[in-house]
Amino acid sequence: MRSAARSADTITVPNSPREAVLSGPVAVCVDRPLLSLDRPFTYELALELGAGVGSLVRVPFHGRPVRAWVLGPTDDVPERVLKVRDVVSPVRCFDDRGLEVLRRVSERYVAPLATVIGRAIPPRVASEERAPAPARPDLGPPANGARSDGRLHSYRNGSALLDALEGGAGTFVVRPGPADEAAVAVACVGAALEGGRTAIVVVPDADPVPATAAAIVDAFGEEVVLFLGGDKRERYRTWLDVAGARYRVVVGTRPAVFAPLRDLGLIYVHREGHPQHRDERSPSYHAREVASMRGEVEGAVVALSAFCPSMEASAREHVAVEPQGRPWAPVEVVRPGPEGRSPRLVRALREARSAFLFEPVRGYGVARVCRSCGEPAACASCLGTLRLERGEIRCVVCEAPGRCASCGASDFGVVRRGAERVEEWARSVASVPVSLLGRDDAARPRGGEEVLVGGLDALKDLGPRALDLVGILNADASLHRPGVDARERALAAWFEAASWARRDGRVIVQTNAPNDPAIQALVSGRPDRFRRAEAPRRAEAGFPVGSPVFRVSGGAELEAELRALAPRTLLVSGVGDATICLVVLDPGDVGTFGAAMRRLAGRGVVTRVEGEPHL
Ligand SMILES: [Zn+2]
Ligand SMILES: [Zn+2]
């Protein structure tokens, strides 16, 4: 027993050698990503083909040659068994453990295994398989302690995390101090390498490369590969090199969670609550969930890191790792003054040499009324809200140029509100230059004397900024956005914004609801206060934290079939002949639900299942 975190229910799946050759009846997954065909099929595999678990082969399927992956030997042998025709690629796509992770993802998100394999492995570029792999650099001895500073030791449960990284497993929710975000990740990776194991760091964004990713490259050099973006050939080359054990550390966006590293000791999910950690396409997996599954299968540590850990991360069994004492700047709460400017914020801005004003609303303002006909302003194409941004009025929904839905005119009375307006008034107040940070702006050098204005797009991991002042504007609007997790996202964004202030700087949040649990969590620096208030609210709304949610489309019988499964929550709507149901399950019921969906897909009752849709 290395640490308290090595939980008793950790199941490590044994692994057979990646190159083992199989013969006889084998189960395969055919490359037909349909739920109705989502089951293994048996074929006879000849020894001469040299194939085994993870081999990409061709099999006759309904009279046509179809690609398929070998899953392993099987006892399920029907009377008539067809032969595997040939091997498509000499590269094994997965081993036993990799397959177990892919199966769990397929099960958890009720997505065909073929779809999951297609997402986990980059598209094949055959010529790269023939190209000789670049020479493996001499990686030298494993990392030494110089790379990990002692900061993590001073964290509550920091030593337990470091101990587990030496060879154990377990889930840790890590809440770095604002100045420690990269250092904590580096220390964790260093400890995994010192334990003779490998590490994956999953980051939400590739552009700009997060400061944490850059710090890991700096610390571990040739042992690290960045699996971020790149063209099809590059991505496949990198994947082959990782499978060939050329690197010890993979840093990348979402698909990196599947990177074929062996002897895995750590999966570190950076800013684990970030929306980009969720795949928009089927199987719409979340990197955090896959990390947990993989950590369990391979006996690795899973570290979920965030300034404000998500409800989902906090709801699971974990060890919380955080600084002793308060590393955050003090937070002052004020009422927004006229046009969202409190006198206290204005005074602070005048004195600040460096500041960030977080304004989540984009643009300069919103059109309220048509100046020609006097009707309330609305988009002529879709009745959406019209916003003035960069000098142009456009619909926020369909992006059509702003025309009045009633008379077609394009002259509107605008209520000034948004980041562009904040930039304008900040210029008249600040004693240093002011600029608006947009989505496409490059990271700026640290330590400049300036005031930055920006919204969610601006909140990237640019490393510690150590600013004099952070102002959080329009907090109330963020709290009232639609969406089950809108409040949680608002709080996470505020913590990220607040992390830009130096410890002895100031954070000023403007709100009319100073007692809101989210505001109180920011003030106290303790998100658990918010979570305690938020969890019952979610449960009452029918979406308890940690309960799997599915959106199912299908025919007329769908509702009755789903009701028979007695889900926790079932919401039904219809469009034309189609029925669309939102289903909330108890976590233990996903397997039964998935089996039912696959059966109903075979009968045509279910046409689509979407795991964890946006709500
Ligand atoms: Zn519109
Ligand atoms: Zn009009």
Coordinates of C-alpha atoms and ligand atoms in Angstrom, one line a residue:
M1 CA 0.0 0.0 0.0
R2 CA 1.8 3.0 -1.2
S3 CA -0.7 5.7 -0.4
A4 CA -4.2 6.1 0.8
A5 CA -5.2 6.9 -2.8
R6 CA -4.7 3.5 -4.1
S7 CA -8.3 2.6 -3.7
A8 CA -9.4 -1.0 -3.2
D9 CA -11.6 -1.1 -6.2
T10 CA -8.9 -0.1 -8.7
I11 CA -9.0 -2.8 -11.4
T12 CA -5.9 -3.1 -13.5
V13 CA -6.5 -5.1 -16.6
P14 CA -3.5 -7.4 -17.5
N15 CA -2.0 -6.9 -20.8
S16 CA -0.9 -9.5 -23.4
P17 CA 2.2 -8.6 -25.5
R18 CA 1.2 -6.2 -28.3
E19 CA 2.7 -8.4 -31.0
A20 CA 1.1 -11.7 -30.0
V21 CA -0.2 -13.5 -33.2
L22 CA -3.6 -15.1 -33.0
S23 CA -5.2 -17.9 -35.1
G24 CA -8.5 -19.7 -35.0
P25 CA -11.9 -18.0 -34.4
V26 CA -11.6 -14.4 -33.4
A27 CA -14.1 -11.6 -32.6
V28 CA -13.9 -8.5 -34.8
C29 CA -15.5 -5.1 -34.7
V30 CA -16.6 -4.2 -38.3
D31 CA -16.0 -0.7 -39.4
R32 CA -19.7 0.0 -39.7
P33 CA -20.5 2.7 -37.1
L34 CA -24.1 1.8 -36.4
L35 CA -25.6 1.0 -33.0
S36 CA -27.6 -1.8 -34.6
L37 CA -24.4 -3.5 -35.7
D38 CA -22.5 -2.7 -32.5
R39 CA -21.5 -6.2 -31.5
P40 CA -18.6 -8.5 -32.1
F41 CA -18.7 -10.8 -35.2
T42 CA -16.7 -14.1 -35.4
Y43 CA -14.3 -14.8 -38.2
E44 CA -11.6 -17.5 -38.7
L45 CA -8.1 -16.0 -38.6
A46 CA -5.2 -17.8 -40.3
L47 CA -1.9 -17.9 -38.5
E48 CA 0.0 -16.9 -41.6
L49 CA -1.7 -13.5 -41.6
G50 CA 0.4 -12.6 -38.5
A51 CA -2.5 -10.6 -37.0
G52 CA -3.6 -10.2 -33.4
V53 CA -5.5 -7.9 -31.0
G54 CA -5.8 -4.5 -32.6
S55 CA -4.9 -5.6 -36.2
L56 CA -6.8 -3.8 -38.9
V57 CA -8.0 -6.5 -41.3
R58 CA -10.6 -7.0 -44.1
V59 CA -13.5 -9.4 -43.7
P60 CA -16.4 -10.3 -46.0
F61 CA -19.5 -8.7 -44.5
H62 CA -23.0 -9.1 -46.1
G63 CA -21.2 -10.1 -49.3
R64 CA -18.8 -7.1 -49.4
P65 CA -15.2 -6.6 -48.1
V66 CA -15.3 -4.4 -45.0
R67 CA -12.5 -3.2 -42.7
A68 CA -12.5 -4.6 -39.2
W69 CA -10.4 -4.6 -36.0
V70 CA -9.4 -7.9 -34.3
L71 CA -10.7 -7.8 -30.7
G72 CA -9.3 -11.2 -29.6
P73 CA -10.0 -14.9 -29.5
T74 CA -13.7 -16.0 -29.0
D75 CA -15.7 -19.0 -27.9
D76 CA -18.8 -17.7 -29.6
V77 CA -18.4 -19.7 -32.8
P78 CA -21.5 -20.0 -35.0
E79 CA -22.0 -22.9 -37.4
R80 CA -20.7 -21.1 -40.4
V81 CA -17.7 -18.9 -40.0
L82 CA -16.1 -16.9 -42.8
K83 CA -12.4 -16.2 -43.0
V84 CA -10.5 -13.0 -42.4
R85 CA -9.4 -12.1 -45.9
D86 CA -6.2 -10.1 -45.3
V87 CA -4.4 -7.7 -43.1
V88 CA -4.7 -4.0 -44.1
S89 CA -2.0 -2.6 -41.9
P90 CA 0.9 -4.1 -40.0
V91 CA 0.3 -1.6 -37.2
R92 CA -1.7 -2.7 -34.2
C93 CA -4.3 -0.1 -33.3
F94 CA -4.7 -1.1 -29.7
D95 CA -3.7 -3.7 -27.1
D96 CA -5.9 -5.5 -24.6
R97 CA -5.9 -2.5 -22.2
G98 CA -6.5 0.0 -24.9
L99 CA -9.4 -2.1 -26.1
E100 CA -10.8 -2.2 -22.6
V101 CA -10.8 1.6 -22.4
L102 CA -12.4 1.9 -25.9
R103 CA -15.1 -0.6 -24.8
R104 CA -15.8 1.4 -21.7
V105 CA -16.2 4.6 -23.7
S106 CA -18.5 2.8 -26.1
E107 CA -20.6 1.6 -23.2
R108 CA -20.6 4.8 -21.2
Y109 CA -21.7 7.0 -24.2
V110 CA -23.8 4.3 -25.9
A111 CA -21.8 4.8 -29.1
P112 CA -20.7 2.1 -31.5
L113 CA -17.3 0.7 -30.7
A114 CA -16.3 1.4 -34.4
T115 CA -17.0 5.1 -33.8
V116 CA -15.0 5.2 -30.7
I117 CA -12.0 3.5 -32.3
G118 CA -12.3 6.0 -35.2
R119 CA -12.0 8.9 -32.7
A120 CA -9.3 7.4 -30.6
I121 CA -6.8 6.6 -33.4
P122 CA -5.9 9.3 -36.0
P123 CA -6.7 8.5 -39.6
R124 CA -4.2 6.1 -41.2
V125 CA -1.6 7.4 -43.6
A126 CA -0.2 4.2 -45.1
S127 CA 3.0 5.7 -46.4
E128 CA 4.0 6.7 -42.8
E129 CA 3.9 3.0 -41.9
R130 CA 6.5 2.2 -44.5
A131 CA 8.7 5.2 -43.7
P132 CA 11.3 4.3 -41.1
A133 CA 10.7 5.7 -37.7
P134 CA 13.1 8.5 -36.9
A135 CA 15.9 7.3 -34.7
R136 CA 14.9 7.1 -31.0
P137 CA 16.8 9.7 -29.1
D138 CA 18.8 8.5 -26.1
L139 CA 16.3 9.5 -23.4
G140 CA 18.9 9.1 -20.7
P141 CA 18.1 8.3 -17.1
P142 CA 14.6 9.1 -15.9
A143 CA 13.9 12.6 -14.8
N144 CA 15.5 13.8 -11.6
G145 CA 14.1 15.8 -8.8
A146 CA 15.5 19.1 -10.1
R147 CA 12.5 19.3 -12.4
S148 CA 9.9 19.2 -9.7
D149 CA 10.2 22.0 -7.2
G150 CA 9.1 21.3 -3.7
R151 CA 5.9 23.4 -4.0
L152 CA 3.6 20.4 -4.2
H153 CA 5.0 19.1 -0.9
S154 CA 3.6 22.1 0.9
Y155 CA 0.1 21.5 -0.5
R156 CA -2.5 19.7 1.5
N157 CA -2.3 16.0 0.3
G158 CA 0.5 17.0 -2.0
S159 CA 2.7 14.3 -0.6
A160 CA 0.0 11.6 -1.1
L161 CA -0.2 12.6 -4.7
L162 CA 3.6 12.5 -5.2
D163 CA 3.7 9.1 -3.5
A164 CA 0.9 7.7 -5.7
L165 CA 2.8 8.9 -8.8
E166 CA 5.7 6.8 -7.8
G167 CA 3.8 3.6 -8.7
G168 CA 0.3 3.8 -7.4
A169 CA -3.1 4.9 -8.7
G170 CA -6.1 6.9 -7.7
T171 CA -8.0 10.1 -8.5
F172 CA -6.8 13.5 -7.3
V173 CA -8.6 16.8 -7.8
V174 CA -5.8 19.3 -7.9
R175 CA -6.5 23.0 -7.2
P176 CA -3.3 24.9 -7.9
G177 CA -2.6 28.3 -6.5
P178 CA -2.9 31.0 -9.2
A179 CA 0.9 31.3 -9.5
D180 CA 1.5 27.5 -9.4
E181 CA -0.6 26.1 -12.3
A182 CA 2.3 25.1 -14.5
A183 CA 4.6 24.2 -11.7
V184 CA 2.2 21.7 -10.2
A185 CA 1.7 20.0 -13.6
V186 CA 5.5 19.8 -14.1
A187 CA 6.0 18.3 -10.6
C188 CA 3.3 15.6 -11.2
V189 CA 4.8 14.6 -14.6
G190 CA 8.3 14.6 -13.0
A191 CA 7.2 12.3 -10.2
A192 CA 5.6 9.9 -12.7
L193 CA 8.8 9.7 -14.7
E194 CA 10.9 9.3 -11.6
G195 CA 8.7 6.3 -10.8
G196 CA 9.7 4.8 -14.2
R197 CA 6.3 5.5 -15.8
T198 CA 5.0 7.7 -18.5
A199 CA 2.5 10.6 -18.5
I200 CA -0.2 12.2 -20.6
V201 CA -1.2 15.8 -20.1
V202 CA -4.5 16.8 -21.7
V203 CA -5.0 20.5 -22.4
P204 CA -8.2 22.2 -23.6
D205 CA -6.6 24.5 -26.2
A206 CA -3.9 24.3 -28.8
D207 CA -3.8 27.9 -29.8
P208 CA -2.0 29.6 -28.2
V209 CA -0.1 26.7 -26.6
P210 CA -1.1 26.8 -22.9
A211 CA 1.7 28.0 -20.6
T212 CA 1.4 24.7 -18.7
A213 CA 2.1 22.7 -21.9
A214 CA 5.0 25.0 -22.7
A215 CA 6.4 24.5 -19.2
I216 CA 6.3 20.7 -19.6
V217 CA 8.2 20.9 -22.9
D218 CA 10.8 23.1 -21.2
A219 CA 11.2 20.8 -18.3
F220 CA 11.3 17.4 -20.1
G221 CA 12.6 18.4 -23.6
E222 CA 13.1 15.4 -25.9
E223 CA 11.0 13.1 -23.8
V224 CA 7.9 15.1 -24.6
V225 CA 5.8 15.2 -27.8
L226 CA 3.2 17.8 -28.4
F227 CA 0.1 16.1 -29.9
L228 CA -1.7 19.3 -30.9
G229 CA -3.1 20.1 -34.3
G230 CA -0.9 19.4 -37.3
D231 CA -1.9 17.8 -40.6
K232 CA -3.1 14.3 -41.1
R233 CA 0.4 12.9 -41.9
E234 CA 2.0 14.6 -38.9
R235 CA -0.7 13.4 -36.5
Y236 CA -0.4 9.8 -37.7
R237 CA 3.5 10.0 -37.6
T238 CA 3.3 11.2 -34.0
W239 CA 0.8 8.5 -33.0
L240 CA 3.1 5.8 -34.5
D241 CA 6.1 7.3 -32.6
V242 CA 4.2 7.3 -29.4
A243 CA 3.1 3.7 -29.9
G244 CA 6.8 2.9 -30.7
A245 CA 7.8 4.2 -27.2
R246 CA 9.8 7.1 -28.6
Y247 CA 8.5 9.5 -25.9
R248 CA 7.7 9.4 -22.2
V249 CA 5.3 12.3 -22.1
V250 CA 2.4 13.2 -24.4
V251 CA 0.9 16.7 -24.2
G252 CA -2.1 17.3 -26.3
T253 CA -5.7 18.2 -26.7
R254 CA -8.6 15.8 -26.1
P255 CA -7.5 12.8 -28.4
A256 CA -4.2 12.7 -26.4
V257 CA -6.2 10.9 -23.6
F258 CA -6.0 7.8 -25.9
A259 CA -2.3 8.2 -26.8
P260 CA -0.8 4.7 -26.9
L261 CA 1.8 5.2 -24.2
R262 CA 2.8 2.1 -22.3
D263 CA 3.6 2.0 -18.5
L264 CA 1.3 4.9 -18.0
G265 CA 1.6 6.5 -14.5
L266 CA -0.3 9.7 -14.9
I267 CA -3.1 11.3 -16.8
Y268 CA -3.2 15.0 -16.0
V269 CA -6.3 16.9 -17.2
H270 CA -5.5 20.6 -17.2
R271 CA -8.4 23.0 -16.6
E272 CA -10.6 19.9 -16.4
G273 CA -13.9 21.8 -16.5
H274 CA -13.2 23.6 -19.8
P275 CA -15.9 23.0 -22.4
Q276 CA -13.3 22.0 -25.1
H277 CA -12.6 18.8 -23.1
R278 CA -15.8 17.5 -24.5
D279 CA -16.0 16.2 -28.0
E280 CA -18.8 17.7 -30.0
R281 CA -19.2 14.7 -32.3
S282 CA -20.3 11.2 -31.4
P283 CA -19.2 9.6 -29.0
S284 CA -19.2 13.2 -27.4
Y285 CA -16.8 11.9 -24.7
H286 CA -15.3 14.1 -22.0
A287 CA -11.5 13.9 -21.6
R288 CA -12.0 13.8 -17.8
E289 CA -14.3 10.7 -18.0
V290 CA -12.0 8.8 -20.4
A291 CA -9.0 9.7 -18.2
S292 CA -10.8 8.1 -15.2
M293 CA -11.6 5.0 -17.2
R294 CA -8.1 4.7 -18.5
G295 CA -6.5 5.3 -15.1
E296 CA -8.6 2.5 -13.6
V297 CA -7.8 0.1 -16.4
E298 CA -4.0 0.8 -16.4
G299 CA -3.5 1.5 -12.7
A300 CA -2.4 5.1 -13.3
V301 CA -3.0 8.3 -11.3
V302 CA -5.6 10.6 -12.6
A303 CA -5.1 14.3 -11.7
L304 CA -8.0 16.6 -12.5
S305 CA -6.7 20.2 -12.2
A306 CA -8.6 23.5 -12.1
F307 CA -8.7 26.7 -10.1
C308 CA -12.3 25.9 -9.5
P309 CA -12.9 22.1 -10.0
S310 CA -16.1 21.1 -11.7
M311 CA -19.1 19.6 -9.9
E312 CA -18.5 16.4 -11.9
A313 CA -14.8 16.1 -10.8
S314 CA -15.7 16.9 -7.2
A315 CA -18.6 14.5 -7.1
R316 CA -16.4 11.4 -7.6
E317 CA -14.3 9.7 -5.0
H318 CA -11.0 11.6 -4.9
V319 CA -8.3 13.1 -2.8
A320 CA -8.3 17.0 -2.8
V321 CA -4.9 18.6 -3.3
E322 CA -4.7 22.3 -2.6
P323 CA -2.5 25.0 -1.1
Q324 CA -2.5 25.4 2.7
G325 CA -3.7 29.0 3.3
R326 CA -5.0 31.4 0.8
P327 CA -2.9 32.1 -2.3
W328 CA -5.6 34.3 -3.9
A329 CA -5.8 38.1 -4.0
P330 CA -8.5 39.4 -1.7
V331 CA -11.9 39.8 -3.5
E332 CA -14.0 42.9 -2.9
V333 CA -17.7 42.9 -3.8
V334 CA -19.4 46.1 -5.0
R335 CA -22.7 47.1 -6.6
P336 CA -22.4 48.0 -10.2
G337 CA -22.8 51.8 -10.5
P338 CA -24.3 53.7 -13.5
E339 CA -23.7 51.8 -16.7
G340 CA -22.0 49.0 -14.8
R341 CA -19.2 51.1 -13.3
S342 CA -18.8 51.3 -9.6
P343 CA -17.0 54.2 -8.2
R344 CA -14.6 51.9 -6.4
L345 CA -13.6 50.1 -9.6
V346 CA -13.1 53.3 -11.4
R347 CA -10.8 54.6 -8.6
A348 CA -8.9 51.3 -8.6
L349 CA -8.5 51.4 -12.4
R350 CA -7.1 54.9 -12.3
E351 CA -4.4 53.8 -9.9
A352 CA -3.5 50.5 -11.5
R353 CA -0.4 50.0 -13.6
S354 CA -1.7 46.7 -14.9
A355 CA -5.3 45.4 -14.9
F356 CA -7.7 43.0 -16.5
L357 CA -11.4 43.8 -16.9
F358 CA -13.4 40.7 -17.4
E359 CA -16.6 41.5 -19.3
P360 CA -18.4 38.3 -20.6
V361 CA -20.7 40.1 -23.0
R362 CA -19.1 40.8 -26.4
G363 CA -19.4 43.9 -28.6
Y364 CA -20.5 47.5 -27.9
G365 CA -24.1 47.1 -27.1
V366 CA -27.5 45.5 -28.0
A367 CA -30.2 47.1 -30.2
R368 CA -33.3 47.7 -28.1
V369 CA -35.7 49.6 -30.4
C370 CA -36.1 50.4 -34.1
R371 CA -35.7 54.1 -34.7
S372 CA -38.0 54.0 -37.8
C373 CA -41.0 52.2 -36.5
G374 CA -40.5 52.2 -32.8
E375 CA -41.0 48.4 -32.4
P376 CA -38.6 46.4 -30.2
A377 CA -35.5 45.5 -32.2
A378 CA -35.3 41.9 -33.5
C379 CA -33.6 40.2 -36.5
A380 CA -35.7 40.3 -39.7
S381 CA -34.5 36.8 -40.6
C382 CA -34.9 34.9 -37.3
L383 CA -36.1 37.4 -34.6
G384 CA -32.8 37.0 -32.8
T385 CA -31.1 39.7 -30.7
L386 CA -29.1 42.3 -32.7
R387 CA -25.7 43.3 -31.4
L388 CA -23.4 46.2 -32.3
E389 CA -19.9 44.8 -32.6
R390 CA -16.9 46.3 -34.4
G391 CA -19.1 49.1 -35.8
E392 CA -21.7 46.7 -37.3
I393 CA -25.1 45.6 -36.2
R394 CA -25.6 41.9 -36.7
C395 CA -27.9 39.1 -35.4
V396 CA -26.2 37.1 -32.6
V397 CA -28.1 34.0 -33.7
C398 CA -27.9 33.9 -37.5
E399 CA -25.3 36.6 -38.1
A400 CA -27.4 38.4 -40.7
P401 CA -26.9 42.1 -41.0
G402 CA -29.2 43.9 -38.6
R403 CA -32.6 44.7 -40.2
C404 CA -35.8 45.4 -38.3
A405 CA -38.2 42.5 -38.2
S406 CA -41.2 44.9 -38.4
C407 CA -40.1 47.5 -41.1
G408 CA -36.8 46.4 -42.5
A409 CA -35.0 49.5 -41.4
S410 CA -31.5 49.3 -40.0
D411 CA -31.3 52.2 -37.6
F412 CA -31.6 51.2 -33.9
G413 CA -31.4 52.6 -30.5
V414 CA -28.6 50.7 -28.8
V415 CA -28.1 50.0 -25.1
R416 CA -24.3 50.3 -24.5
R417 CA -23.1 47.2 -22.8
G418 CA -20.2 44.8 -23.6
A419 CA -16.5 44.5 -23.8
E420 CA -16.0 47.2 -26.5
R421 CA -17.9 49.7 -24.4
V422 CA -15.8 48.7 -21.4
E423 CA -12.7 49.3 -23.4
E424 CA -14.0 52.8 -24.3
W425 CA -14.8 53.9 -20.8
A426 CA -11.6 52.3 -19.4
R427 CA -9.6 54.5 -21.8
S428 CA -11.0 57.6 -20.3
V429 CA -10.1 56.4 -16.8
A430 CA -6.9 54.4 -16.9
S431 CA -3.4 56.0 -16.8
V432 CA -1.9 53.2 -18.9
P433 CA -2.8 52.0 -22.5
V434 CA -6.1 49.9 -22.8
S435 CA -6.7 47.1 -25.3
L436 CA -9.4 44.6 -26.0
L437 CA -8.2 41.0 -26.1
G438 CA -10.0 39.1 -28.8
R439 CA -10.2 35.4 -29.6
D440 CA -7.4 35.7 -32.2
D441 CA -5.0 37.9 -30.2
A442 CA -1.6 36.4 -29.4
A443 CA -0.5 36.1 -25.9
R444 CA 1.2 39.3 -24.7
P445 CA 4.5 39.6 -22.9
R446 CA 4.1 39.6 -19.1
G447 CA 4.6 42.6 -16.9
G448 CA 3.5 45.2 -19.5
E449 CA 1.9 48.3 -18.1
E450 CA -1.6 48.1 -19.6
V451 CA -5.2 47.4 -19.0
L452 CA -6.7 44.4 -20.9
V453 CA -10.4 44.0 -21.5
G454 CA -11.8 40.6 -22.5
G455 CA -14.4 37.9 -22.1
L456 CA -14.4 34.2 -22.0
D457 CA -12.2 34.1 -25.2
A458 CA -9.5 35.9 -23.3
L459 CA -9.3 33.5 -20.4
K460 CA -6.5 31.3 -21.6
D461 CA -3.6 29.7 -19.7
L462 CA -1.0 32.4 -20.4
G463 CA 0.9 31.8 -17.2
P464 CA 0.7 33.9 -14.1
R465 CA 0.1 37.5 -14.9
A466 CA 0.6 39.1 -11.5
L467 CA -1.6 42.2 -12.3
D468 CA -2.5 45.0 -9.9
L469 CA -6.2 44.7 -10.5
V470 CA -8.8 42.3 -11.9
G471 CA -12.3 43.7 -12.3
I472 CA -15.2 41.2 -12.9
L473 CA -18.1 43.0 -14.6
N474 CA -21.6 41.9 -15.3
A475 CA -21.4 39.0 -12.8
D476 CA -25.2 38.8 -12.6
A477 CA -25.7 38.4 -16.3
S478 CA -23.3 35.4 -16.2
L479 CA -25.2 33.8 -13.4
H480 CA -28.5 34.0 -15.3
R481 CA -27.4 32.5 -18.5
P482 CA -29.5 29.5 -19.7
G483 CA -28.0 26.0 -19.3
V484 CA -27.8 23.5 -16.4
D485 CA -24.1 24.3 -15.7
A486 CA -24.2 28.1 -16.5
R487 CA -23.6 29.1 -12.9
E488 CA -20.8 26.7 -12.5
R489 CA -19.1 27.9 -15.7
A490 CA -19.5 31.5 -14.6
L491 CA -17.7 30.8 -11.3
A492 CA -14.9 28.8 -13.1
A493 CA -14.4 31.8 -15.4
W494 CA -14.2 34.2 -12.5
F495 CA -11.6 32.1 -10.7
E496 CA -9.6 32.0 -13.9
A497 CA -9.9 35.8 -14.3
A498 CA -9.0 36.3 -10.6
S499 CA -5.9 34.1 -11.1
W500 CA -4.4 37.0 -13.1
A501 CA -4.2 39.2 -10.0
R502 CA -1.1 39.1 -7.9
R503 CA -1.5 37.9 -4.4
D504 CA -1.3 41.4 -2.9
G505 CA -3.3 42.9 -5.7
R506 CA -7.1 43.5 -5.9
V507 CA -10.0 41.7 -7.3
I508 CA -13.2 43.7 -7.6
V509 CA -16.4 41.9 -8.5
Q510 CA -19.5 43.9 -9.4
T511 CA -22.9 42.3 -8.5
N512 CA -26.3 43.1 -7.2
A513 CA -26.4 39.7 -5.5
P514 CA -23.5 39.7 -3.0
N515 CA -24.9 36.8 -1.1
D516 CA -25.2 34.5 -4.0
P517 CA -23.3 31.3 -3.2
A518 CA -21.2 31.7 -6.4
I519 CA -20.1 35.2 -5.3
Q520 CA -19.4 34.0 -1.8
A521 CA -17.3 31.1 -3.2
L522 CA -15.2 33.6 -5.1
V523 CA -14.8 35.9 -2.1
S524 CA -13.9 33.0 0.2
G525 CA -11.7 31.3 -2.4
R526 CA -13.7 28.1 -1.6
P527 CA -15.7 26.6 -4.4
D528 CA -17.1 23.9 -2.1
R529 CA -19.4 26.4 -0.6
F530 CA -20.9 26.9 -4.1
R531 CA -21.1 23.2 -4.8
R532 CA -23.1 22.5 -1.6
A533 CA -25.7 25.0 -2.7
E534 CA -25.7 24.0 -6.4
A535 CA -26.0 20.2 -6.0
P536 CA -29.6 20.2 -4.6
R537 CA -30.6 22.8 -7.3
R538 CA -29.3 20.4 -10.0
A539 CA -31.1 17.5 -8.5
E540 CA -34.3 19.4 -8.2
A541 CA -34.1 20.4 -11.9
G542 CA -33.9 16.6 -12.7
F543 CA -30.2 16.6 -13.6
P544 CA -28.3 15.4 -10.5
V545 CA -24.5 15.9 -10.7
G546 CA -22.8 12.7 -11.9
S547 CA -26.0 11.2 -13.5
P548 CA -25.5 10.2 -17.1
V549 CA -27.7 12.1 -19.6
F550 CA -28.7 11.0 -23.1
R551 CA -30.7 12.6 -25.9
V552 CA -32.4 9.8 -27.9
S553 CA -34.2 10.3 -31.2
G554 CA -36.5 7.8 -32.7
G555 CA -40.0 6.9 -33.9
A556 CA -43.5 6.8 -32.3
E557 CA -42.8 3.9 -30.0
L558 CA -39.7 5.5 -28.4
E559 CA -41.4 7.1 -25.5
A560 CA -43.1 4.0 -24.3
E561 CA -39.9 1.9 -24.6
L562 CA -37.9 4.5 -22.6
R563 CA -40.6 4.7 -20.0
A564 CA -40.4 0.9 -19.5
L565 CA -36.7 1.4 -18.5
A566 CA -37.8 3.6 -15.6
P567 CA -35.2 6.3 -16.0
R568 CA -34.7 8.9 -13.3
T569 CA -35.9 11.7 -15.6
L570 CA -37.6 11.5 -19.0
L571 CA -38.4 14.6 -21.0
V572 CA -40.2 14.1 -24.3
S573 CA -40.5 16.4 -27.3
G574 CA -41.3 15.9 -30.9
V575 CA -40.5 17.4 -34.3
G576 CA -42.7 16.1 -37.1
D577 CA -42.7 12.3 -36.9
A578 CA -39.6 12.2 -34.8
T579 CA -39.6 11.8 -31.1
I580 CA -36.8 13.3 -29.1
C581 CA -36.3 12.3 -25.5
L582 CA -33.9 13.5 -22.8
V583 CA -33.1 10.7 -20.5
V584 CA -31.3 11.0 -17.1
L585 CA -30.1 7.7 -15.6
D586 CA -28.7 6.4 -12.4
P587 CA -25.0 5.8 -13.0
G588 CA -25.4 2.0 -12.6
D589 CA -28.1 1.8 -15.3
V590 CA -26.1 2.8 -18.3
G591 CA -25.2 -0.8 -19.3
T592 CA -28.9 -1.9 -19.4
F593 CA -29.9 1.3 -21.1
G594 CA -27.2 0.8 -23.8
A595 CA -28.2 -2.8 -24.5
A596 CA -31.8 -1.6 -24.9
M597 CA -30.8 1.2 -27.3
R598 CA -28.8 -1.2 -29.4
R599 CA -31.7 -3.6 -29.6
L600 CA -34.1 -0.8 -30.4
A601 CA -31.8 0.6 -33.0
G602 CA -32.0 -2.8 -34.7
R603 CA -35.8 -2.5 -34.8
G604 CA -35.6 1.0 -36.1
V605 CA -37.3 2.5 -33.0
V606 CA -34.1 4.4 -32.1
T607 CA -32.4 6.4 -34.8
R608 CA -29.8 8.3 -32.8
V609 CA -28.3 8.4 -29.3
E610 CA -26.3 11.3 -28.1
G611 CA -24.4 11.0 -24.8
E612 CA -24.1 14.0 -22.5
P613 CA -25.7 16.6 -24.9
H614 CA -25.5 20.3 -24.2
L615 CA -28.3 21.3 -21.9
Ligands
ZN1 ZN -31.1 36.4 -37.1
ZN2 ZN -38.7 49.0 -37.6

